[in-house]
Amino acid sequence: MKKIALWPCVGLLVLGLSACQSAAPIQSGHGGLRTAVPDNASVPAGYHRVQRGENLYRIGLRYNQTVSTLSRWNQLSNPGQIEVGQLLRVSNNVSSTPRRNTTNTATNTRQTNNTASKPAVSWSAPATAANTTNVRLARPVTGSVLSNFNGGSNKGVDFGGNRGDAVKAAAAGKVVYAGDGLRGYGNLVMVQHTPTLLTVYAHNDRVSVKEGDQVKQGQQIATMGSTGTDGVKLHFEVRQNGKAVNPNSYW
């Protein structure tokens, strides 16, 4: 069966791409062979069993861990190659990955695809690190600032405006998420600019890009709206290594 496709830059952010089902085993990042297990198989505390449509970046968001941490804990030589049914350590409160239970192993194997389950997840704690990426961002909308980053209750910058105003990519990059599955963010777009840097555009009315699209700085990616919130605004975040950082350091 074909391995999960990987971007040229296998950094902290990865995107699961389309694949198909097969009866053949999938080769793991360690060089061994793995077969998928039933979705309802027992999962020990502190671990996560990979589901269809997931990738390591989204799993990290769900458990407040960075991809680099998950890769280290699970000895993943290639973070872009995880398989449905694979058991991953996701908590600091366990010492090592348990030996996999092969009882009731399914005969069919499956790979992840880009039809994500889009689970409700929480974000990592904010950080106040300065811009170390040499990436300069453009403001994504022309509206005034309603609320600024404070490292606590607001992990980004809230911009005002009118419903339907253009929301533009703050820098060139690749769309790694477009959907409404992240609780509290409404219709959301995330764009990756480097292996460690991405920007977040929340509460959009309409989204005009899809996962995998390459966008240019200043290209419209959505229109401003009020999904997931009580008024029209754009909530904009900058994430460095999975942590929220002050967008004002990047203008």
C-alpha positions as protocol buffer text, in pm:
chain_id: "A"
residue {
  index: 1
  type: MET
  ca { x: 0 y: 0 z: 0 }
}
residue {
  index: 2
  type: LYS
  ca { x: 122 y: 351 z: -78 }
}
residue {
  index: 3
  type: LYS
  ca { x: 272 y: 546 z: 210 }
}
residue {
  index: 4
  type: ILE
  ca { x: 122 y: 874 z: 323 }
}
residue {
  index: 5
  type: ALA
  ca { x: 252 y: 1153 z: 103 }
}
residue {
  index: 6
  type: LEU
  ca { x: 486 y: 1407 z: 265 }
}
residue {
  index: 7
  type: TRP
  ca { x: 571 y: 1768 z: 195 }
}
residue {
  index: 8
  type: PRO
  ca { x: 923 y: 1852 z: 87 }
}
residue {
  index: 9
  type: CYS
  ca { x: 982 y: 2014 z: 428 }
}
residue {
  index: 10
  type: VAL
  ca { x: 918 y: 1755 z: 699 }
}
residue {
  index: 11
  type: GLY
  ca { x: 925 y: 1997 z: 990 }
}
residue {
  index: 12
  type: LEU
  ca { x: 686 y: 2050 z: 1272 }
}
residue {
  index: 13
  type: LEU
  ca { x: 377 y: 2071 z: 1056 }
}
residue {
  index: 14
  type: VAL
  ca { x: 254 y: 1786 z: 836 }
}
residue {
  index: 15
  type: LEU
  ca { x: -50 y: 1732 z: 620 }
}
residue {
  index: 16
  type: GLY
  ca { x: -220 y: 1395 z: 560 }
}
residue {
  index: 17
  type: LEU
  ca { x: -286 y: 1339 z: 189 }
}
residue {
  index: 18
  type: SER
  ca { x: -522 y: 1110 z: 4 }
}
residue {
  index: 19
  type: ALA
  ca { x: -466 y: 737 z: -5 }
}
residue {
  index: 20
  type: CYS
  ca { x: -667 y: 422 z: -60 }
}
residue {
  index: 21
  type: GLN
  ca { x: -748 y: 100 z: 123 }
}
residue {
  index: 22
  type: SER
  ca { x: -554 y: -222 z: 71 }
}
residue {
  index: 23
  type: ALA
  ca { x: -512 y: -565 z: 225 }
}
residue {
  index: 24
  type: ALA
  ca { x: -133 y: -531 z: 227 }
}
residue {
  index: 25
  type: PRO
  ca { x: 52 y: -416 z: 543 }
}
residue {
  index: 26
  type: ILE
  ca { x: 182 y: -60 z: 568 }
}
residue {
  index: 27
  type: GLN
  ca { x: 547 y: 5 z: 623 }
}
residue {
  index: 28
  type: SER
  ca { x: 616 y: 215 z: 932 }
}
residue {
  index: 29
  type: GLY
  ca { x: 868 y: 494 z: 974 }
}
residue {
  index: 30
  type: HIS
  ca { x: 1089 y: 249 z: 1167 }
}
residue {
  index: 31
  type: GLY
  ca { x: 1115 y: 10 z: 874 }
}
residue {
  index: 32
  type: GLY
  ca { x: 886 y: -246 z: 1034 }
}
residue {
  index: 33
  type: LEU
  ca { x: 542 y: -360 z: 919 }
}
residue {
  index: 34
  type: ARG
  ca { x: 217 y: -263 z: 1086 }
}
residue {
  index: 35
  type: THR
  ca { x: -141 y: -363 z: 1031 }
}
residue {
  index: 36
  type: ALA
  ca { x: -440 y: -155 z: 1133 }
}
residue {
  index: 37
  type: VAL
  ca { x: -649 y: -241 z: 1438 }
}
residue {
  index: 38
  type: PRO
  ca { x: -1018 y: -180 z: 1500 }
}
residue {
  index: 39
  type: ASP
  ca { x: -1108 y: 179 z: 1587 }
}
residue {
  index: 40
  type: ASN
  ca { x: -1265 y: 57 z: 1913 }
}
residue {
  index: 41
  type: ALA
  ca { x: -951 y: -125 z: 2029 }
}
residue {
  index: 42
  type: SER
  ca { x: -842 y: -50 z: 2385 }
}
residue {
  index: 43
  type: VAL
  ca { x: -625 y: 262 z: 2418 }
}
residue {
  index: 44
  type: PRO
  ca { x: -413 y: 301 z: 2735 }
}
residue {
  index: 45
  type: ALA
  ca { x: -424 y: 629 z: 2927 }
}
residue {
  index: 46
  type: GLY
  ca { x: -181 y: 879 z: 2779 }
}
residue {
  index: 47
  type: TYR
  ca { x: -198 y: 733 z: 2428 }
}
residue {
  index: 48
  type: HIS
  ca { x: -395 y: 797 z: 2111 }
}
residue {
  index: 49
  type: ARG
  ca { x: -488 y: 557 z: 1833 }
}
residue {
  index: 50
  type: VAL
  ca { x: -462 y: 723 z: 1492 }
}
residue {
  index: 51
  type: GLN
  ca { x: -797 y: 758 z: 1316 }
}
residue {
  index: 52
  type: ARG
  ca { x: -874 y: 799 z: 947 }
}
residue {
  index: 53
  type: GLY
  ca { x: -803 y: 1154 z: 826 }
}
residue {
  index: 54
  type: GLU
  ca { x: -567 y: 1247 z: 1111 }
}
residue {
  index: 55
  type: ASN
  ca { x: -206 y: 1361 z: 1089 }
}
residue {
  index: 56
  type: LEU
  ca { x: 54 y: 1430 z: 1357 }
}
residue {
  index: 57
  type: TYR
  ca { x: -3 y: 1805 z: 1353 }
}
residue {
  index: 58
  type: ARG
  ca { x: -375 y: 1774 z: 1428 }
}
residue {
  index: 59
  type: ILE
  ca { x: -312 y: 1512 z: 1694 }
}
residue {
  index: 60
  type: GLY
  ca { x: -65 y: 1753 z: 1853 }
}
residue {
  index: 61
  type: LEU
  ca { x: -325 y: 2028 z: 1859 }
}
residue {
  index: 62
  type: ARG
  ca { x: -575 y: 1797 z: 2026 }
}
residue {
  index: 63
  type: TYR
  ca { x: -337 y: 1704 z: 2308 }
}
residue {
  index: 64
  type: ASN
  ca { x: -149 y: 2035 z: 2340 }
}
residue {
  index: 65
  type: GLN
  ca { x: 178 y: 1885 z: 2214 }
}
residue {
  index: 66
  type: THR
  ca { x: 410 y: 1991 z: 1934 }
}
residue {
  index: 67
  type: VAL
  ca { x: 488 y: 1759 z: 1646 }
}
residue {
  index: 68
  type: SER
  ca { x: 853 y: 1751 z: 1750 }
}
residue {
  index: 69
  type: THR
  ca { x: 757 y: 1629 z: 2098 }
}
residue {
  index: 70
  type: LEU
  ca { x: 527 y: 1358 z: 1961 }
}
residue {
  index: 71
  type: SER
  ca { x: 795 y: 1251 z: 1715 }
}
residue {
  index: 72
  type: ARG
  ca { x: 1052 y: 1221 z: 1994 }
}
residue {
  index: 73
  type: TRP
  ca { x: 822 y: 1031 z: 2230 }
}
residue {
  index: 74
  type: ASN
  ca { x: 721 y: 787 z: 1957 }
}
residue {
  index: 75
  type: GLN
  ca { x: 1062 y: 762 z: 1788 }
}
residue {
  index: 76
  type: LEU
  ca { x: 917 y: 868 z: 1455 }
}
residue {
  index: 77
  type: SER
  ca { x: 1193 y: 909 z: 1199 }
}
residue {
  index: 78
  type: ASN
  ca { x: 942 y: 1059 z: 956 }
}
residue {
  index: 79
  type: PRO
  ca { x: 654 y: 1255 z: 1117 }
}
residue {
  index: 80
  type: GLY
  ca { x: 466 y: 1250 z: 788 }
}
residue {
  index: 81
  type: GLN
  ca { x: 422 y: 873 z: 796 }
}
residue {
  index: 82
  type: ILE
  ca { x: 168 y: 763 z: 1053 }
}
residue {
  index: 83
  type: GLU
  ca { x: -98 y: 501 z: 994 }
}
residue {
  index: 84
  type: VAL
  ca { x: -457 y: 444 z: 1090 }
}
residue {
  index: 85
  type: GLY
  ca { x: -455 y: 220 z: 1396 }
}
residue {
  index: 86
  type: GLN
  ca { x: -106 y: 323 z: 1508 }
}
residue {
  index: 87
  type: LEU
  ca { x: -75 y: 380 z: 1884 }
}
residue {
  index: 88
  type: LEU
  ca { x: 98 y: 707 z: 1979 }
}
residue {
  index: 89
  type: ARG
  ca { x: 211 y: 838 z: 2313 }
}
residue {
  index: 90
  type: VAL
  ca { x: 55 y: 1183 z: 2366 }
}
residue {
  index: 91
  type: SER
  ca { x: 114 y: 1256 z: 2735 }
}
residue {
  index: 92
  type: ASN
  ca { x: 417 y: 1341 z: 2945 }
}
residue {
  index: 93
  type: ASN
  ca { x: 276 y: 1130 z: 3229 }
}
residue {
  index: 94
  type: VAL
  ca { x: 376 y: 797 z: 3075 }
}
residue {
  index: 95
  type: SER
  ca { x: 731 y: 671 z: 3047 }
}
residue {
  index: 96
  type: SER
  ca { x: 738 y: 484 z: 2717 }
}
residue {
  index: 97
  type: THR
  ca { x: 526 y: 354 z: 2433 }
}
residue {
  index: 98
  type: PRO
  ca { x: 369 y: 20 z: 2533 }
}
residue {
  index: 99
  type: ARG
  ca { x: 415 y: -291 z: 2323 }
}
residue {
  index: 100
  type: ARG
  ca { x: 139 y: -302 z: 2071 }
}
residue {
  index: 101
  type: ASN
  ca { x: -139 y: -552 z: 2135 }
}
residue {
  index: 102
  type: THR
  ca { x: -187 y: -757 z: 1819 }
}
residue {
  index: 103
  type: THR
  ca { x: -499 y: -937 z: 1943 }
}
residue {
  index: 104
  type: ASN
  ca { x: -798 y: -893 z: 1711 }
}
residue {
  index: 105
  type: THR
  ca { x: -583 y: -724 z: 1451 }
}
residue {
  index: 106
  type: ALA
  ca { x: -786 y: -636 z: 1144 }
}
residue {
  index: 107
  type: THR
  ca { x: -696 y: -799 z: 816 }
}
residue {
  index: 108
  type: ASN
  ca { x: -746 y: -480 z: 620 }
}
residue {
  index: 109
  type: THR
  ca { x: -514 y: -184 z: 651 }
}
residue {
  index: 110
  type: ARG
  ca { x: -592 y: 179 z: 588 }
}
residue {
  index: 111
  type: GLN
  ca { x: -410 y: 504 z: 536 }
}
residue {
  index: 112
  type: THR
  ca { x: -507 y: 855 z: 639 }
}
residue {
  index: 113
  type: ASN
  ca { x: -659 y: 1091 z: 384 }
}
residue {
  index: 114
  type: ASN
  ca { x: -746 y: 1458 z: 359 }
}
residue {
  index: 115
  type: THR
  ca { x: -1110 y: 1408 z: 461 }
}
residue {
  index: 116
  type: ALA
  ca { x: -1032 y: 1499 z: 820 }
}
residue {
  index: 117
  type: SER
  ca { x: -1252 y: 1410 z: 1112 }
}
residue {
  index: 118
  type: LYS
  ca { x: -1190 y: 1767 z: 1233 }
}
residue {
  index: 119
  type: PRO
  ca { x: -1221 y: 1698 z: 1608 }
}
residue {
  index: 120
  type: ALA
  ca { x: -1275 y: 1972 z: 1864 }
}
residue {
  index: 121
  type: VAL
  ca { x: -933 y: 2052 z: 2005 }
}
residue {
  index: 122
  type: SER
  ca { x: -762 y: 2297 z: 2237 }
}
residue {
  index: 123
  type: TRP
  ca { x: -452 y: 2502 z: 2158 }
}
residue {
  index: 124
  type: SER
  ca { x: -114 y: 2513 z: 2328 }
}
residue {
  index: 125
  type: ALA
  ca { x: -33 y: 2783 z: 2581 }
}
residue {
  index: 126
  type: PRO
  ca { x: 79 y: 3118 z: 2431 }
}
residue {
  index: 127
  type: ALA
  ca { x: 441 y: 3221 z: 2405 }
}
residue {
  index: 128
  type: THR
  ca { x: 593 y: 3567 z: 2372 }
}
residue {
  index: 129
  type: ALA
  ca { x: 903 y: 3480 z: 2169 }
}
residue {
  index: 130
  type: ALA
  ca { x: 1029 y: 3734 z: 1919 }
}
residue {
  index: 131
  type: ASN
  ca { x: 1016 y: 3671 z: 1545 }
}
residue {
  index: 132
  type: THR
  ca { x: 1307 y: 3437 z: 1467 }
}
residue {
  index: 133
  type: THR
  ca { x: 1188 y: 3326 z: 1123 }
}
residue {
  index: 134
  type: ASN
  ca { x: 1273 y: 3632 z: 910 }
}
residue {
  index: 135
  type: VAL
  ca { x: 918 y: 3614 z: 777 }
}
residue {
  index: 136
  type: ARG
  ca { x: 740 y: 3950 z: 758 }
}
residue {
  index: 137
  type: LEU
  ca { x: 363 y: 3933 z: 762 }
}
residue {
  index: 138
  type: ALA
  ca { x: 113 y: 4170 z: 605 }
}
residue {
  index: 139
  type: ARG
  ca { x: -205 y: 4253 z: 793 }
}
residue {
  index: 140
  type: PRO
  ca { x: -477 y: 4018 z: 672 }
}
residue {
  index: 141
  type: VAL
  ca { x: -758 y: 4277 z: 671 }
}
residue {
  index: 142
  type: THR
  ca { x: -789 y: 4654 z: 650 }
}
residue {
  index: 143
  type: GLY
  ca { x: -1008 y: 4693 z: 958 }
}
residue {
  index: 144
  type: SER
  ca { x: -899 y: 4843 z: 1288 }
}
residue {
  index: 145
  type: VAL
  ca { x: -774 y: 4642 z: 1585 }
}
residue {
  index: 146
  type: LEU
  ca { x: -1050 y: 4552 z: 1831 }
}
residue {
  index: 147
  type: SER
  ca { x: -841 y: 4354 z: 2075 }
}
residue {
  index: 148
  type: ASN
  ca { x: -468 y: 4292 z: 2089 }
}
residue {
  index: 149
  type: PHE
  ca { x: -258 y: 3993 z: 2185 }
}
residue {
  index: 150
  type: ASN
  ca { x: -209 y: 3973 z: 2560 }
}
residue {
  index: 151
  type: GLY
  ca { x: -61 y: 3627 z: 2610 }
}
residue {
  index: 152
  type: GLY
  ca { x: -363 y: 3521 z: 2815 }
}
residue {
  index: 153
  type: SER
  ca { x: -727 y: 3559 z: 2721 }
}
residue {
  index: 154
  type: ASN
  ca { x: -639 y: 3665 z: 2366 }
}
residue {
  index: 155
  type: LYS
  ca { x: -383 y: 3453 z: 2183 }
}
residue {
  index: 156
  type: GLY
  ca { x: -393 y: 3670 z: 1873 }
}
residue {
  index: 157
  type: VAL
  ca { x: -526 y: 3998 z: 1734 }
}
residue {
  index: 158
  type: ASP
  ca { x: -896 y: 4067 z: 1668 }
}
residue {
  index: 159
  type: PHE
  ca { x: -970 y: 4293 z: 1372 }
}
residue {
  index: 160
  type: GLY
  ca { x: -1300 y: 4468 z: 1307 }
}
residue {
  index: 161
  type: GLY
  ca { x: -1472 y: 4509 z: 973 }
}
residue {
  index: 162
  type: ASN
  ca { x: -1784 y: 4431 z: 777 }
}
residue {
  index: 163
  type: ARG
  ca { x: -1929 y: 4097 z: 682 }
}
residue {
  index: 164
  type: GLY
  ca { x: -1790 y: 4003 z: 343 }
}
residue {
  index: 165
  type: ASP
  ca { x: -1467 y: 4204 z: 373 }
}
residue {
  index: 166
  type: ALA
  ca { x: -1172 y: 4025 z: 215 }
}
residue {
  index: 167
  type: VAL
  ca { x: -946 y: 3821 z: 441 }
}
residue {
  index: 168
  type: LYS
  ca { x: -602 y: 3785 z: 283 }
}
residue {
  index: 169
  type: ALA
  ca { x: -305 y: 3559 z: 344 }
}
residue {
  index: 170
  type: ALA
  ca { x: -49 y: 3735 z: 563 }
}
residue {
  index: 171
  type: ALA
  ca { x: 236 y: 3568 z: 372 }
}
residue {
  index: 172
  type: ALA
  ca { x: 286 y: 3309 z: 102 }
}
residue {
  index: 173
  type: GLY
  ca { x: 236 y: 2950 z: 212 }
}
residue {
  index: 174
  type: LYS
  ca { x: 30 y: 2633 z: 199 }
}
residue {
  index: 175
  type: VAL
  ca { x: -321 y: 2589 z: 337 }
}
residue {
  index: 176
  type: VAL
  ca { x: -299 y: 2313 z: 599 }
}
residue {
  index: 177
  type: TYR
  ca { x: -652 y: 2347 z: 739 }
}
residue {
  index: 178
  type: ALA
  ca { x: -981 y: 2480 z: 607 }
}
residue {
  index: 179
  type: GLY
  ca { x: -1293 y: 2389 z: 799 }
}
residue {
  index: 180
  type: ASP
  ca { x: -1507 y: 2441 z: 1106 }
}
residue {
  index: 181
  type: GLY
  ca { x: -1394 y: 2157 z: 1331 }
}
residue {
  index: 182
  type: LEU
  ca { x: -1192 y: 2355 z: 1586 }
}
residue {
  index: 183
  type: ARG
  ca { x: -1415 y: 2463 z: 1872 }
}
residue {
  index: 184
  type: GLY
  ca { x: -1449 y: 2839 z: 1920 }
}
residue {
  index: 185
  type: TYR
  ca { x: -1290 y: 2934 z: 1587 }
}
residue {
  index: 186
  type: GLY
  ca { x: -1585 y: 2905 z: 1348 }
}
residue {
  index: 187
  type: ASN
  ca { x: -1490 y: 2876 z: 982 }
}
residue {
  index: 188
  type: LEU
  ca { x: -1115 y: 2859 z: 1005 }
}
residue {
  index: 189
  type: VAL
  ca { x: -815 y: 2871 z: 772 }
}
residue {
  index: 190
  type: MET
  ca { x: -458 y: 2790 z: 869 }
}
residue {
  index: 191
  type: VAL
  ca { x: -165 y: 2866 z: 639 }
}
residue {
  index: 192
  type: GLN
  ca { x: 184 y: 2723 z: 687 }
}
residue {
  index: 193
  type: HIS
  ca { x: 469 y: 2958 z: 587 }
}
residue {
  index: 194
  type: THR
  ca { x: 775 y: 2767 z: 711 }
}
residue {
  index: 195
  type: PRO
  ca { x: 812 y: 2426 z: 878 }
}
residue {
  index: 196
  type: THR
  ca { x: 762 y: 2600 z: 1215 }
}
residue {
  index: 197
  type: LEU
  ca { x: 542 y: 2901 z: 1138 }
}
residue {
  index: 198
  type: LEU
  ca { x: 175 y: 2925 z: 1048 }
}
residue {
  index: 199
  type: THR
  ca { x: -104 y: 3180 z: 1065 }
}
residue {
  index: 200
  type: VAL
  ca { x: -463 y: 3131 z: 1177 }
}
residue {
  index: 201
  type: TYR
  ca { x: -771 y: 3311 z: 1040 }
}
residue {
  index: 202
  type: ALA
  ca { x: -1090 y: 3250 z: 1240 }
}
residue {
  index: 203
  type: HIS
  ca { x: -1465 y: 3334 z: 1232 }
}
residue {
  index: 204
  type: ASN
  ca { x: -1478 y: 3365 z: 853 }
}
residue {
  index: 205
  type: ASP
  ca { x: -1807 y: 3386 z: 667 }
}
residue {
  index: 206
  type: ARG
  ca { x: -1694 y: 3210 z: 349 }
}
residue {
  index: 207
  type: VAL
  ca { x: -1371 y: 3025 z: 286 }
}
residue {
  index: 208
  type: SER
  ca { x: -1235 y: 3037 z: -67 }
}
residue {
  index: 209
  type: VAL
  ca { x: -938 y: 2797 z: -34 }
}
residue {
  index: 210
  type: LYS
  ca { x: -901 y: 2429 z: 48 }
}
residue {
  index: 211
  type: GLU
  ca { x: -637 y: 2220 z: 218 }
}
residue {
  index: 212
  type: GLY
  ca { x: -329 y: 2180 z: 2 }
}
residue {
  index: 213
  type: ASP
  ca { x: -372 y: 2508 z: -187 }
}
residue {
  index: 214
  type: GLN
  ca { x: -64 y: 2726 z: -231 }
}
residue {
  index: 215
  type: VAL
  ca { x: -140 y: 3093 z: -164 }
}
residue {
  index: 216
  type: LYS
  ca { x: 50 y: 3415 z: -219 }
}
residue {
  index: 217
  type: GLN
  ca { x: 86 y: 3702 z: 25 }
}
residue {
  index: 218
  type: GLY
  ca { x: -220 y: 3926 z: -12 }
}
residue {
  index: 219
  type: GLN
  ca { x: -430 y: 3660 z: -186 }
}
residue {
  index: 220
  type: GLN
  ca { x: -790 y: 3645 z: -65 }
}
residue {
  index: 221
  type: ILE
  ca { x: -854 y: 3325 z: 129 }
}
residue {
  index: 222
  type: ALA
  ca { x: -1189 y: 3404 z: 295 }
}
residue {
  index: 223
  type: THR
  ca { x: -1442 y: 3674 z: 378 }
}
residue {
  index: 224
  type: MET
  ca { x: -1495 y: 3821 z: 721 }
}
residue {
  index: 225
  type: GLY
  ca { x: -1786 y: 3688 z: 924 }
}
residue {
  index: 226
  type: SER
  ca { x: -1909 y: 3594 z: 1269 }
}
residue {
  index: 227
  type: THR
  ca { x: -1904 y: 3212 z: 1273 }
}
residue {
  index: 228
  type: GLY
  ca { x: -1823 y: 3081 z: 1618 }
}
residue {
  index: 229
  type: THR
  ca { x: -1847 y: 3424 z: 1781 }
}
residue {
  index: 230
  type: ASP
  ca { x: -2098 y: 3699 z: 1864 }
}
residue {
  index: 231
  type: GLY
  ca { x: -1999 y: 3966 z: 1612 }
}
residue {
  index: 232
  type: VAL
  ca { x: -1824 y: 4023 z: 1280 }
}
residue {
  index: 233
  type: LYS
  ca { x: -1448 y: 4013 z: 1322 }
}
residue {
  index: 234
  type: LEU
  ca { x: -1132 y: 3833 z: 1219 }
}
residue {
  index: 235
  type: HIS
  ca { x: -940 y: 3657 z: 1493 }
}
residue {
  index: 236
  type: PHE
  ca { x: -581 y: 3628 z: 1368 }
}
residue {
  index: 237
  type: GLU
  ca { x: -309 y: 3421 z: 1531 }
}
residue {
  index: 238
  type: VAL
  ca { x: 55 y: 3346 z: 1461 }
}
residue {
  index: 239
  type: ARG
  ca { x: 183 y: 3005 z: 1571 }
}
residue {
  index: 240
  type: GLN
  ca { x: 555 y: 2936 z: 1611 }
}
residue {
  index: 241
  type: ASN
  ca { x: 638 y: 2572 z: 1687 }
}
residue {
  index: 242
  type: GLY
  ca { x: 272 y: 2525 z: 1775 }
}
residue {
  index: 243
  type: LYS
  ca { x: 273 y: 2806 z: 2033 }
}
residue {
  index: 244
  type: ALA
  ca { x: 78 y: 3131 z: 2004 }
}
residue {
  index: 245
  type: VAL
  ca { x: 312 y: 3429 z: 1966 }
}
residue {
  index: 246
  type: ASN
  ca { x: 250 y: 3802 z: 1936 }
}
residue {
  index: 247
  type: PRO
  ca { x: 156 y: 3887 z: 1575 }
}
residue {
  index: 248
  type: ASN
  ca { x: 282 y: 4243 z: 1628 }
}
residue {
  index: 249
  type: SER
  ca { x: 638 y: 4106 z: 1620 }
}
residue {
  index: 250
  type: TYR
  ca { x: 586 y: 3996 z: 1260 }
}
residue {
  index: 251
  type: TRP
  ca { x: 449 y: 4306 z: 1085 }
}
